Coordinates of C-alpha atoms in Angstrom, one line a residue:
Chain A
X13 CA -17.8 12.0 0.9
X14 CA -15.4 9.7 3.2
X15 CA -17.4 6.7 2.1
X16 CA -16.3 7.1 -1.5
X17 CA -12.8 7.9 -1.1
X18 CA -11.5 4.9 -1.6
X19 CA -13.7 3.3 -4.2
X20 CA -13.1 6.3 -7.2
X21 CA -9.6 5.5 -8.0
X22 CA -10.5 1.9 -9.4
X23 CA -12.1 1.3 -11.9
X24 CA -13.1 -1.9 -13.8
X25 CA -13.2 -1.6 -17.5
X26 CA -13.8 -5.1 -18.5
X27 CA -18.0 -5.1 -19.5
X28 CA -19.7 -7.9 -18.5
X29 CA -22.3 -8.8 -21.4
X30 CA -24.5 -11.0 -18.7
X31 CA -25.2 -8.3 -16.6
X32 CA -25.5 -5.3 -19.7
X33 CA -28.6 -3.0 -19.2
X34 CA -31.1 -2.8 -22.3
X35 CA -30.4 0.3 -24.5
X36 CA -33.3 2.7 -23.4
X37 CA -32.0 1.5 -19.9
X38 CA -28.5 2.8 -20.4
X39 CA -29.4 6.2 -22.5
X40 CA -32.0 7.2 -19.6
X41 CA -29.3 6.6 -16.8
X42 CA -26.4 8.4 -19.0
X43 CA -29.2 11.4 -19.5
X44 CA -29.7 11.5 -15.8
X45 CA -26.0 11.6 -15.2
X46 CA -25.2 14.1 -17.3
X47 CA -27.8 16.5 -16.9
X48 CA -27.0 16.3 -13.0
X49 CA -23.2 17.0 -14.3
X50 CA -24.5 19.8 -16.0
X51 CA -26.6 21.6 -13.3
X52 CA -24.2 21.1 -10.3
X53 CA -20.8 20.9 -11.9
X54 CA -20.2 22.9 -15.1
X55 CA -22.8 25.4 -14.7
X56 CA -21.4 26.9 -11.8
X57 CA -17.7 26.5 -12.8
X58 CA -19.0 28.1 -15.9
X59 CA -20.6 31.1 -14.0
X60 CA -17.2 31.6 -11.6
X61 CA -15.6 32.4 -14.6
X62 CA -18.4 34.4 -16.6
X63 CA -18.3 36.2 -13.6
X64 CA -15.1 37.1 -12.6
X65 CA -14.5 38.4 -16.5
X66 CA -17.9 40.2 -16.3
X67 CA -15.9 43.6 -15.9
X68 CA -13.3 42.7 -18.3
X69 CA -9.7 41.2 -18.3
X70 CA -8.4 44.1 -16.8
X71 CA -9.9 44.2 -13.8
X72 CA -10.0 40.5 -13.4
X73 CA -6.2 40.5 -13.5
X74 CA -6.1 44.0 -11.1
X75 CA -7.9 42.2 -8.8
X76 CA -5.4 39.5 -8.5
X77 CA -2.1 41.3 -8.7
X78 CA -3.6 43.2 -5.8
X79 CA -1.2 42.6 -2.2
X80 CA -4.1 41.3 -0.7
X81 CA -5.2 38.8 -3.2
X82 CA -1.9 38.0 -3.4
X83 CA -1.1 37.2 -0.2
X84 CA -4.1 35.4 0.5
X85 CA -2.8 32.7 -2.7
X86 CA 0.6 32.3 -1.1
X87 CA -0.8 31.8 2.4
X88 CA -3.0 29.1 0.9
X89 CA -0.5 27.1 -1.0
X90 CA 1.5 27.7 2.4
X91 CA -0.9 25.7 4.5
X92 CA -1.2 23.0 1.9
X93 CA 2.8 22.8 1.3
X94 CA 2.5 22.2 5.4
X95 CA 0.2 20.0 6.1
X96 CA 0.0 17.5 2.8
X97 CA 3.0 16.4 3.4
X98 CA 2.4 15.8 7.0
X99 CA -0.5 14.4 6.9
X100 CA 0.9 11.6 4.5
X101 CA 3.4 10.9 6.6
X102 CA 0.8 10.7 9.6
X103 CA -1.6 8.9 7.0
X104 CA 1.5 6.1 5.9
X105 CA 2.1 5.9 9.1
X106 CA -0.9 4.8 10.2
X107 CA -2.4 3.0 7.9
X108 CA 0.9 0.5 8.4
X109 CA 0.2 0.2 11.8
X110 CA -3.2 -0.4 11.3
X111 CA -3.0 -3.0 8.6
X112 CA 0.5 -5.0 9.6
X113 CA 0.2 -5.5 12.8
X114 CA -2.4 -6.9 15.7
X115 CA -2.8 -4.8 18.9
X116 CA -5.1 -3.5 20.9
X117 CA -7.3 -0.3 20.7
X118 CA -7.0 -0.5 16.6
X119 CA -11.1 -0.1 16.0
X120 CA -10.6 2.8 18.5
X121 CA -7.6 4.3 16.4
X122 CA -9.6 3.7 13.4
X123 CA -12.8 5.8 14.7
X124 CA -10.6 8.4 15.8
X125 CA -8.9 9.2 12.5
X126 CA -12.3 9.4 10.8
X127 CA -13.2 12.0 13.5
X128 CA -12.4 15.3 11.3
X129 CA -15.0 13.6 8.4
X130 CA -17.5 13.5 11.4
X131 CA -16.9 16.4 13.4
X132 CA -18.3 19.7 11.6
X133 CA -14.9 21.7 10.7
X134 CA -16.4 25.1 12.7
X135 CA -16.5 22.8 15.5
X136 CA -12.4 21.9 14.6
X137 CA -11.4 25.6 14.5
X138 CA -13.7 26.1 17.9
X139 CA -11.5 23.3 19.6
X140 CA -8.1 25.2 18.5
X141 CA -9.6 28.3 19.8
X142 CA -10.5 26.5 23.0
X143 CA -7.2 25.6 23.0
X144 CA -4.8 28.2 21.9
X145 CA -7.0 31.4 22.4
X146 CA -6.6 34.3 24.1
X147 CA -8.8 32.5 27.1
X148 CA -7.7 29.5 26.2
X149 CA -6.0 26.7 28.3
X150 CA -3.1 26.8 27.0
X151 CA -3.6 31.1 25.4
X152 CA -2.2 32.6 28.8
X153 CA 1.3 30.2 28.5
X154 CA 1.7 31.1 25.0
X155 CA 0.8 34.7 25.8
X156 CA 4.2 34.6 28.2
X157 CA 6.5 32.7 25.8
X158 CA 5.3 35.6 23.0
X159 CA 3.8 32.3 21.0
X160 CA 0.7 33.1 18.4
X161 CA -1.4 30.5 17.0
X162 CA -5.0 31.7 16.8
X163 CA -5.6 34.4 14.7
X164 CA -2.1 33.3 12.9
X165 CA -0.5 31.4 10.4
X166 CA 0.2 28.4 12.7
X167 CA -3.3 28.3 13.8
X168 CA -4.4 27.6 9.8
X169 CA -2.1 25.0 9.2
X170 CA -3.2 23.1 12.3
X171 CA -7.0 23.5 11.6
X172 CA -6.1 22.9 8.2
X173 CA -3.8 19.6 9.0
X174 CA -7.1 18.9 10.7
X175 CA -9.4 18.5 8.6
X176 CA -7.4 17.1 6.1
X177 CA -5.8 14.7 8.6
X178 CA -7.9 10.7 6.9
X179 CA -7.7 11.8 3.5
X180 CA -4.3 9.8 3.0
X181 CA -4.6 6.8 5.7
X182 CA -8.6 6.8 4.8
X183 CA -6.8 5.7 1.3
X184 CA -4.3 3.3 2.1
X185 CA -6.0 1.1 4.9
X186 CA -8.7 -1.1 2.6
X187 CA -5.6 -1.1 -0.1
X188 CA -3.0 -2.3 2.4
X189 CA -5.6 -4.4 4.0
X190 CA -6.3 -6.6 1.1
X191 CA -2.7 -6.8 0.3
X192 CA -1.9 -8.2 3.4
X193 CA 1.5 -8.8 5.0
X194 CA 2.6 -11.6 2.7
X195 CA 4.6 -9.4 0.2
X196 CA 6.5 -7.7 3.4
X197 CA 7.4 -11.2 5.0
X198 CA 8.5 -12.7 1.6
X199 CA 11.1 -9.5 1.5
X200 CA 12.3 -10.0 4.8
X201 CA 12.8 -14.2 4.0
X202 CA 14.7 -12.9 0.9
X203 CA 17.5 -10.8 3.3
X204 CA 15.5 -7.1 3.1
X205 CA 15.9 -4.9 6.0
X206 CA 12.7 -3.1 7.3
X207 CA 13.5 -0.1 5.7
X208 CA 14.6 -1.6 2.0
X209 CA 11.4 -3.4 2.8
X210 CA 8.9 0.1 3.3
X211 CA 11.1 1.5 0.3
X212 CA 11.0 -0.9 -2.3
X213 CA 8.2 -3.4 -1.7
X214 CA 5.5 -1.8 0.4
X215 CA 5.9 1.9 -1.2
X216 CA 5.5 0.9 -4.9
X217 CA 2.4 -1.3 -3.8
X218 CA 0.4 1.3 -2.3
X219 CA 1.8 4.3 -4.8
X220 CA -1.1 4.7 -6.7
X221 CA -3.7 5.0 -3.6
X222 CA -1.1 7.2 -2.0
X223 CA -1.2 9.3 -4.4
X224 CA -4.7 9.7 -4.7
X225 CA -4.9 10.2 -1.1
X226 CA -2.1 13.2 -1.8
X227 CA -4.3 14.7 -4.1
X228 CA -7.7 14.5 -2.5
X229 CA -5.5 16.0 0.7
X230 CA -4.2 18.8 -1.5
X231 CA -7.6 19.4 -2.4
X232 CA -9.4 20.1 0.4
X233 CA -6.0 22.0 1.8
X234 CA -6.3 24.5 -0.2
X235 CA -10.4 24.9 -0.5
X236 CA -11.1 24.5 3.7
X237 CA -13.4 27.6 4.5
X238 CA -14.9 26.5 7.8
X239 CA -12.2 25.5 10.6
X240 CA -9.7 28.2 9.0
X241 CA -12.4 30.9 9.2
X242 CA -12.9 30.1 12.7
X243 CA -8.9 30.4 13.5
X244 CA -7.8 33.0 11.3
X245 CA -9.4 36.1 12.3
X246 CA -9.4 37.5 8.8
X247 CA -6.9 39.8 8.9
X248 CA -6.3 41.1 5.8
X249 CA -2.7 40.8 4.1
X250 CA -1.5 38.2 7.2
X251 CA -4.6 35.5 7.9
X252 CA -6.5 35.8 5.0
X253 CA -6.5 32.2 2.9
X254 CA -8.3 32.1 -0.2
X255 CA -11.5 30.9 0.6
X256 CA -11.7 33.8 3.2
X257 CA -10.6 36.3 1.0
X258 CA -13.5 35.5 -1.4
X259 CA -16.0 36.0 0.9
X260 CA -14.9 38.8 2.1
X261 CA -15.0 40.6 -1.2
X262 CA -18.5 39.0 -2.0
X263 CA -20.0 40.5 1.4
X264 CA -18.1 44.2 0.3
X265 CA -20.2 43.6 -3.1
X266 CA -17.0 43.4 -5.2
X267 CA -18.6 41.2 -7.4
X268 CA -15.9 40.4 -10.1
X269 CA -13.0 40.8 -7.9
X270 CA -14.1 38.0 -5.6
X271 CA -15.7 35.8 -8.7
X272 CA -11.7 36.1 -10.1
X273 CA -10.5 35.1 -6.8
X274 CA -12.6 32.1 -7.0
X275 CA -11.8 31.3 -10.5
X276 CA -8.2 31.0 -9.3
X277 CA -9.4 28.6 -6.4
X278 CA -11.6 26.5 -9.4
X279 CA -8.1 26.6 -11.5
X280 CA -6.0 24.9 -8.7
X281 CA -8.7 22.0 -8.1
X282 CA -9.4 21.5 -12.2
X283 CA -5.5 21.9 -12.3
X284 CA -5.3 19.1 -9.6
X285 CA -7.7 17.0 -11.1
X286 CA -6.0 16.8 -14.6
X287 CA -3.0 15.8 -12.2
X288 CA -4.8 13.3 -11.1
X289 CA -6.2 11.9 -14.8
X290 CA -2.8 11.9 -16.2
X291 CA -1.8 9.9 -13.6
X292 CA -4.4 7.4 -13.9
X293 CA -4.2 7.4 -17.4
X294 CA -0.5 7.0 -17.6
X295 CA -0.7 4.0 -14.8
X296 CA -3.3 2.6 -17.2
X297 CA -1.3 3.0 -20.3
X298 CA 1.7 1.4 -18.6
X299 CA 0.2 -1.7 -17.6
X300 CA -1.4 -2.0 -21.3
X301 CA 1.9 -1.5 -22.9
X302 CA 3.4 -4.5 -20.2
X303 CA 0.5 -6.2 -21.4
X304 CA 1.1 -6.0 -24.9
X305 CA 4.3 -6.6 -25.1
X306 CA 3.9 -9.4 -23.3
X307 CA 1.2 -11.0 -25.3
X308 CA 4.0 -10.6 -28.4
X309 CA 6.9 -12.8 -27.5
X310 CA 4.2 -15.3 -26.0
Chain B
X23 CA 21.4 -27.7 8.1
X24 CA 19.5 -30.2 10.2
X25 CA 16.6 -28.5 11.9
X26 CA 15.2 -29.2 15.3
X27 CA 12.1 -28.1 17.1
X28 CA 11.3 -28.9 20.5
X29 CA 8.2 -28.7 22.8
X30 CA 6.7 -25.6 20.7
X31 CA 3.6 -24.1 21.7
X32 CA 1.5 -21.7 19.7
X33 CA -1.7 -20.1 20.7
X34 CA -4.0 -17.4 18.5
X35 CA -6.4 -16.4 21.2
X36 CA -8.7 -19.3 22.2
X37 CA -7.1 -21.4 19.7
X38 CA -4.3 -23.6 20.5
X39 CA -2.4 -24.1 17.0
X40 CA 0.4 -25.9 18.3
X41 CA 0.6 -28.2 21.1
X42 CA 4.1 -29.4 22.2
X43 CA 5.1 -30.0 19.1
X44 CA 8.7 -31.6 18.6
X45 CA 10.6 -32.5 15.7
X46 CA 13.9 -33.1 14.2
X47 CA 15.0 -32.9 10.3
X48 CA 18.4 -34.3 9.5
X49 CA 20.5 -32.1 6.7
X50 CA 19.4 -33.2 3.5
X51 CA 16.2 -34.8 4.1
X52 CA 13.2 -34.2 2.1
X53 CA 10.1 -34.1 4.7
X54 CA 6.7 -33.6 4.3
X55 CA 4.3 -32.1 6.7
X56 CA 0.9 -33.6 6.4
X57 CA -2.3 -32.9 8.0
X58 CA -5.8 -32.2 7.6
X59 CA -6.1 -28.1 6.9
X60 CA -6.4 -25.8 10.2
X61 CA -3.7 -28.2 11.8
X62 CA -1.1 -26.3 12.1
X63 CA 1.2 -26.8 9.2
X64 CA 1.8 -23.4 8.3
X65 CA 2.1 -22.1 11.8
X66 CA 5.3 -24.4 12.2
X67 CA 6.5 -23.9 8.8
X68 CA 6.7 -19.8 9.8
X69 CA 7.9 -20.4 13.2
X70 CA 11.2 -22.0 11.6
X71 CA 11.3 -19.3 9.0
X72 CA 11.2 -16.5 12.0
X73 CA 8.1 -14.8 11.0
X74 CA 6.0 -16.0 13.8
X75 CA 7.2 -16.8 17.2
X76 CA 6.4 -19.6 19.4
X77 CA 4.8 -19.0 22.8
X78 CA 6.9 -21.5 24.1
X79 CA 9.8 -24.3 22.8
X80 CA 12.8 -23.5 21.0
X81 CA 14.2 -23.8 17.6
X82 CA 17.3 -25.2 17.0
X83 CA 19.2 -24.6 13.4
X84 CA 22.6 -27.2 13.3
X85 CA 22.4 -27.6 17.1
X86 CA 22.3 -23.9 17.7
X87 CA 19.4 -21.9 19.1
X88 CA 17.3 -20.0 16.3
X89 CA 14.8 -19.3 18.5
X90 CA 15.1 -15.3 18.5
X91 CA 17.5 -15.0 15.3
X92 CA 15.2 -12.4 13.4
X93 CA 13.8 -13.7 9.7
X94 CA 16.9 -11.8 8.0
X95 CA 19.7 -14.0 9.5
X96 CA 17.9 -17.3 9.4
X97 CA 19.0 -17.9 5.6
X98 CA 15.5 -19.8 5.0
X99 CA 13.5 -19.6 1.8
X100 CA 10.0 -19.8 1.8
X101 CA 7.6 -20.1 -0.6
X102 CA 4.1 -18.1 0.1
X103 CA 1.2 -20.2 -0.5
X104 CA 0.1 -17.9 -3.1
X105 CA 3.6 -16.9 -3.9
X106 CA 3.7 -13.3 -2.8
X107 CA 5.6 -12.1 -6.3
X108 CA 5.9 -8.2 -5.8
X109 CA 3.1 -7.2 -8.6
X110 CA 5.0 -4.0 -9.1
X111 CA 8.7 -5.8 -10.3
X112 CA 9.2 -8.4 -13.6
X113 CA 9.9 -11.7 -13.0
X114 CA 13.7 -11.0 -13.2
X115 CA 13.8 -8.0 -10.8
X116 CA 11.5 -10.5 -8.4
X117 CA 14.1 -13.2 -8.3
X118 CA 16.9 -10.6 -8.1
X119 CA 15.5 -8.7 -5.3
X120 CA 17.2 -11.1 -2.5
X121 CA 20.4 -10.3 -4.0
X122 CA 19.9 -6.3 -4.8
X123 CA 19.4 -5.9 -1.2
X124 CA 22.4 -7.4 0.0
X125 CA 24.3 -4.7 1.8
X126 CA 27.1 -3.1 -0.7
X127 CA 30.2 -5.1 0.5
X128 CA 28.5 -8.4 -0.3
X129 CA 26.2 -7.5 -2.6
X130 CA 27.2 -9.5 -6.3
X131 CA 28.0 -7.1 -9.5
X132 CA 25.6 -6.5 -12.0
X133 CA 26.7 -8.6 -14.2
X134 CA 26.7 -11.4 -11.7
X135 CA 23.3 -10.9 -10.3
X136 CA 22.0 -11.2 -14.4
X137 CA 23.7 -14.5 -14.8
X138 CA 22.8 -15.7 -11.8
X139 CA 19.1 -14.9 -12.3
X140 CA 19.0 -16.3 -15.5
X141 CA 20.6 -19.4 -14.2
X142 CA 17.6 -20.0 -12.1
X143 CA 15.3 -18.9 -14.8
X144 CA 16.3 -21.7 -16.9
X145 CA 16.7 -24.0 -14.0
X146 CA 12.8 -23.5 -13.4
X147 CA 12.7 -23.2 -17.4
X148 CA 11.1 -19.7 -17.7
X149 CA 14.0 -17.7 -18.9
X150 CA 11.9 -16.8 -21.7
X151 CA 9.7 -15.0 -19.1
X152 CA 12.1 -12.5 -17.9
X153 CA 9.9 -9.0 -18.6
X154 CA 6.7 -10.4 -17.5
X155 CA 4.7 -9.2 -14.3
X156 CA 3.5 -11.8 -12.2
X157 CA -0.4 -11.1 -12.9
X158 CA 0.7 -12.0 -16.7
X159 CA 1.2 -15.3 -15.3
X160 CA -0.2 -18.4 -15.0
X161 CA -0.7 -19.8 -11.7
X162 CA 2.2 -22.8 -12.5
X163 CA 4.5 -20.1 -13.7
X164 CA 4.1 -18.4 -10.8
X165 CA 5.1 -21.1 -8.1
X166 CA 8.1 -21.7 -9.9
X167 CA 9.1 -18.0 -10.5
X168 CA 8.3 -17.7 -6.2
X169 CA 11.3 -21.3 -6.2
X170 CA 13.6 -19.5 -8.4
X171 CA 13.1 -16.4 -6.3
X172 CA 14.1 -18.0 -2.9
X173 CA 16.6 -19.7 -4.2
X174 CA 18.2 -17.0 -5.4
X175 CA 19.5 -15.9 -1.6
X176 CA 20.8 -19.8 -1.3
X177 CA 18.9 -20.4 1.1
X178 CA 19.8 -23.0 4.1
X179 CA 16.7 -24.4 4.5
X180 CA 13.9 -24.4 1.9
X181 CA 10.2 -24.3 3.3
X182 CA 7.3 -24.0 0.9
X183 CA 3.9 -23.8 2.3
X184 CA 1.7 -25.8 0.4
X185 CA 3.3 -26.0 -2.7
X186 CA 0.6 -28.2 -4.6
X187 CA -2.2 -26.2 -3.7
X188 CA -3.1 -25.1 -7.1
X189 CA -4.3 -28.6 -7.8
X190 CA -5.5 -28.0 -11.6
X191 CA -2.4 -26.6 -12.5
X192 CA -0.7 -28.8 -15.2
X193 CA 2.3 -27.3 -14.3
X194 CA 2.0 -28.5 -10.7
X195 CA 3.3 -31.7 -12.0
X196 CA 6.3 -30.3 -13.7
X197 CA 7.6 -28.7 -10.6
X198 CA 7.4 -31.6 -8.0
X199 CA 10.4 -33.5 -9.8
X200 CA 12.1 -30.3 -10.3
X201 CA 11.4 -28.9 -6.5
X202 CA 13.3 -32.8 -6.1
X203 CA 16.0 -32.3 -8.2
X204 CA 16.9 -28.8 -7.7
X205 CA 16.5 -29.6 -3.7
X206 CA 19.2 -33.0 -4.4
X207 CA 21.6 -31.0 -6.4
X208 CA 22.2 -28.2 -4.1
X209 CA 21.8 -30.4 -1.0
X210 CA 19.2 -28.2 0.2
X211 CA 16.6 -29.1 3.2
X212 CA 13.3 -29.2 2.1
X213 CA 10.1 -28.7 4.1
X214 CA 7.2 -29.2 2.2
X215 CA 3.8 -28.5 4.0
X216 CA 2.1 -30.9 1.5
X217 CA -1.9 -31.3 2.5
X218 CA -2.7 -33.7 -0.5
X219 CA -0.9 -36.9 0.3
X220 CA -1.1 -39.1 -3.2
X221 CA -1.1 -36.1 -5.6
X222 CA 1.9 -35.8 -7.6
X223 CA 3.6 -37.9 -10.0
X224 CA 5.5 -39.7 -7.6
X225 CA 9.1 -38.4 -8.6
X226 CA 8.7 -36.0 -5.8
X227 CA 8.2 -39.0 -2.8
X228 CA 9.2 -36.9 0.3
X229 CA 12.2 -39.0 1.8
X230 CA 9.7 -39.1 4.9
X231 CA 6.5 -37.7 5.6
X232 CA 5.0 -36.4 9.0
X233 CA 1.5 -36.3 9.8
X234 CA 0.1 -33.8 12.4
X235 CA -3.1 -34.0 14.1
X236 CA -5.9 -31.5 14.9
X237 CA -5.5 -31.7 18.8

């Protein structure tokens, strides 16, 4: 998945007629691609929902009005209110670093922010555990200062700012990268101070990756199963995210309950994803109509 | 402003790009910096300008020390070698920018930034290209937006980096008197980093030219 980040948000549209496949060519991949579509996408989206209504509206809605449901959504969109927004500042942050300047140890910075992509995220919530438990290093200090961060909220923002930590800088650096440092020097030449610089020249160039970055990040905030399971000690009504409370309901055989539970989780990614195609279609618009108007007065 | 560099040194790694390099440009002067590519020409340009600095030697802008006066306060405009227009603004917001981002006490009115853009829209004759972004630009129309641009801020010194490199571009030829005349009539310095001596229609002659060697 981390290799592909950063090649879905452009795409070409121009065809090239010297490189165009031969009909049967083209129907027999389309078929391919969308029968693959079919079995591993719609279907099950289809089924989350079939199954969450398969004892009726009523109990669909019951089972989400309920305190524990309910809490579960909030603590979710808690943890991704958290740790999007810091992770795009981390993710800004270091991308800049990375693609303005020259120093030492930049490969090494570069490995180590694709480290949650490679480390499995039970592994992630292990380390916090390591870290903050009970018989953790640091559990006995935090024990004394009355501090809690396994088994507690803190502790699912962190694991969750963890694994979500190169969606947003995994986005910017081959962006930033080609566009170089040119535009950034040519502002400065022209009287710009750093910050009118970051604000006004180097923001609006990298605002569409950034906020694709934001919306992958938000993505996988709110859907993270592994590294929050490990930290969160499923306590019902105070731990429990989403993708905890789901399985939970599924492994006390309430069936619908936990399939409408999931549909709500499938709602907030299709809901991001339309986000993100009306933004890509309303970029794409924008510089159509610039083009347009342009190609009048000329 | 006359410009003076002495003894400047600049080393990228193993590679030495400038070896004691000293030079002096009286006020008002038209030079060209010539050189086969990989020379240096650039390096030196952006040490004047302040966005590079020199391992060793010293800068000297009208007989003071530049040397460590950051890019902001040098009052040089540069021209990118590929221009560096901000994709994301139209042409008039790109040569209004060094002016929006004066700070407030001396930053022109609105009205005055709009006359004065369009002043140097006709001066490079492209007002008519006001709304345009720069990718709906031709490469011509571009270098002359990136002139207008830097001369927005009235620049003391003028450096443009290869200026000509866009060698099939008509318009190439319609800028070198005009990069002349606009340079004249304001009394501007001009540094041109210039790598194809005998281009040109000859109505942009640098008043002297300075070749630098590959040491």
């Amino acid at each position: 998945m981390a290799g592909n980040v950063s090649t879905l948000g452009r795409r070409t549209t121009r065809i090239n007629h010297a490189v165009t496949e031969p009909l049967w060519v083209q129907l027999s991949l389309i078929t391919v691609a969308l029968v693959f579509l079919a079995l591993f996408l719609v279907v099950p989206l289809v089924a989350v929902f079939k199954e969450a209504f398969s004892k009726g509206a009523e109990v669909y809605f019951a089972s989400l009005v309920e305190p524990d449901a309910w809490h579960a959504i909030k603590l979710t969109l808690l943890a991704a209110a958290i740790s999007v927004p810091l992770n795009v500042i981390f993710g800004v942050s270091a991308a800049w670093a990375i693609t303005k300047f020259r120093f030492r140890g930049k490969q090494a910075l570069i490995t180590l922010i694709d480290l949650p992509f490679a480390v499995s995220p039970v592994v992630a919530g292990l380390i916090y555990v390591l870290l903050f438990g009970a018989q953790g290093w640091l559990g006995p200090w935090l024990a004394d200062n009355d501090l809690k961060i396994i088994f507690a909220v803190p502790g699912i923002v962190l694991a969750t700012i963890f694994v979500t930590f190169p969606f947003v800088a995994r986005e910017l650096i081959p962006l930033m990268e080609e566009q170089g440092t040119s535009y950034e020097e040519a502002s400065l030449t022209l009287g710009a101070s750093g910050w009118q610089t970051f604000w006004r020249v180097t923001i609006p160039s990298i605002k569409w990756g950034l906020l694709y970055g934001i919306i992958l990040c938000n993505a996988r905030a709110m859907g993270e199963f592994g590294a929050v399971s490990v930290v969160s000690g499923h306590i019902r009504g105070q731990t429990n995210t989403l993708p905890l409370h789901i399985e939970i309901l599924y492994n006390e055989y309430q069936f619908a309950a936990s399939f409408a539970a999931a549909s709500i989780l499938a709602g907030l990614a299709l809901v991001t994803l339309v986000v993100k195609s009306l933004l890509e279609w309303q970029h794409t618009r924008d510089r159509e109509k610039a083009a347009r108007a342009a190609a009048q007065q000329s | 402003m006359s410009i003076e560099v002495k003894n400047i040194e600049k080393q990228f790694g193993q590679f030495k790009a400038l070896d004691n390099v000293s030079l002096s440009f009286p006020t008002g002067e038209l030079v060209a910096l010539l050189g086969p590519s990989g020379c240096g020409k650039t390096t030196l340009l952006r040490i004047i300008a302040g966005l590079e600095n020199p391992d060793g030697g010293v800068v000297h802008f009208h007989g003071e020390d530049a040397t460590h006066v950051h890019v902001r306060q040098r009052q040089v405009g540069f021209v990118f070698q590929h221009y560096a227009l901000f994709r994301h603004m139209t042409v008039f917001d790109n040569v209004a920018f060094g002016l929006t981002v004066r700070p407030r006490g001396k930053r022109p009115g609105k009205k005055e930034i709009a006359e004065r853009v369009h002043e140097l829209l006709r001066l490079v004759q492209l007002d008519w290209l006001a709304d345009r972004y720069p990718d709906q630009l031709s490469g011509g129309q571009r270098q002359r937006i990136a002139l207008a641009r830097a001369l927005a801020v009235e620049p003391k010194v003028l450096l443009l980096d290869e200026p000509f490199w866009c060698t099939r571009c008509q318009s190439a030829q319609r800028s070198a008197p005009l990069v002349a005349s606009s340079s004249r009539r304001a009394a501007y310095h001009f540094n041109f980093c210039y790598s194809r001596p005998g281009r040109g229609d000859g109505s942009c002659r640098p008043d002297r030219g300075v070749e630098q060697r590959q040491n």
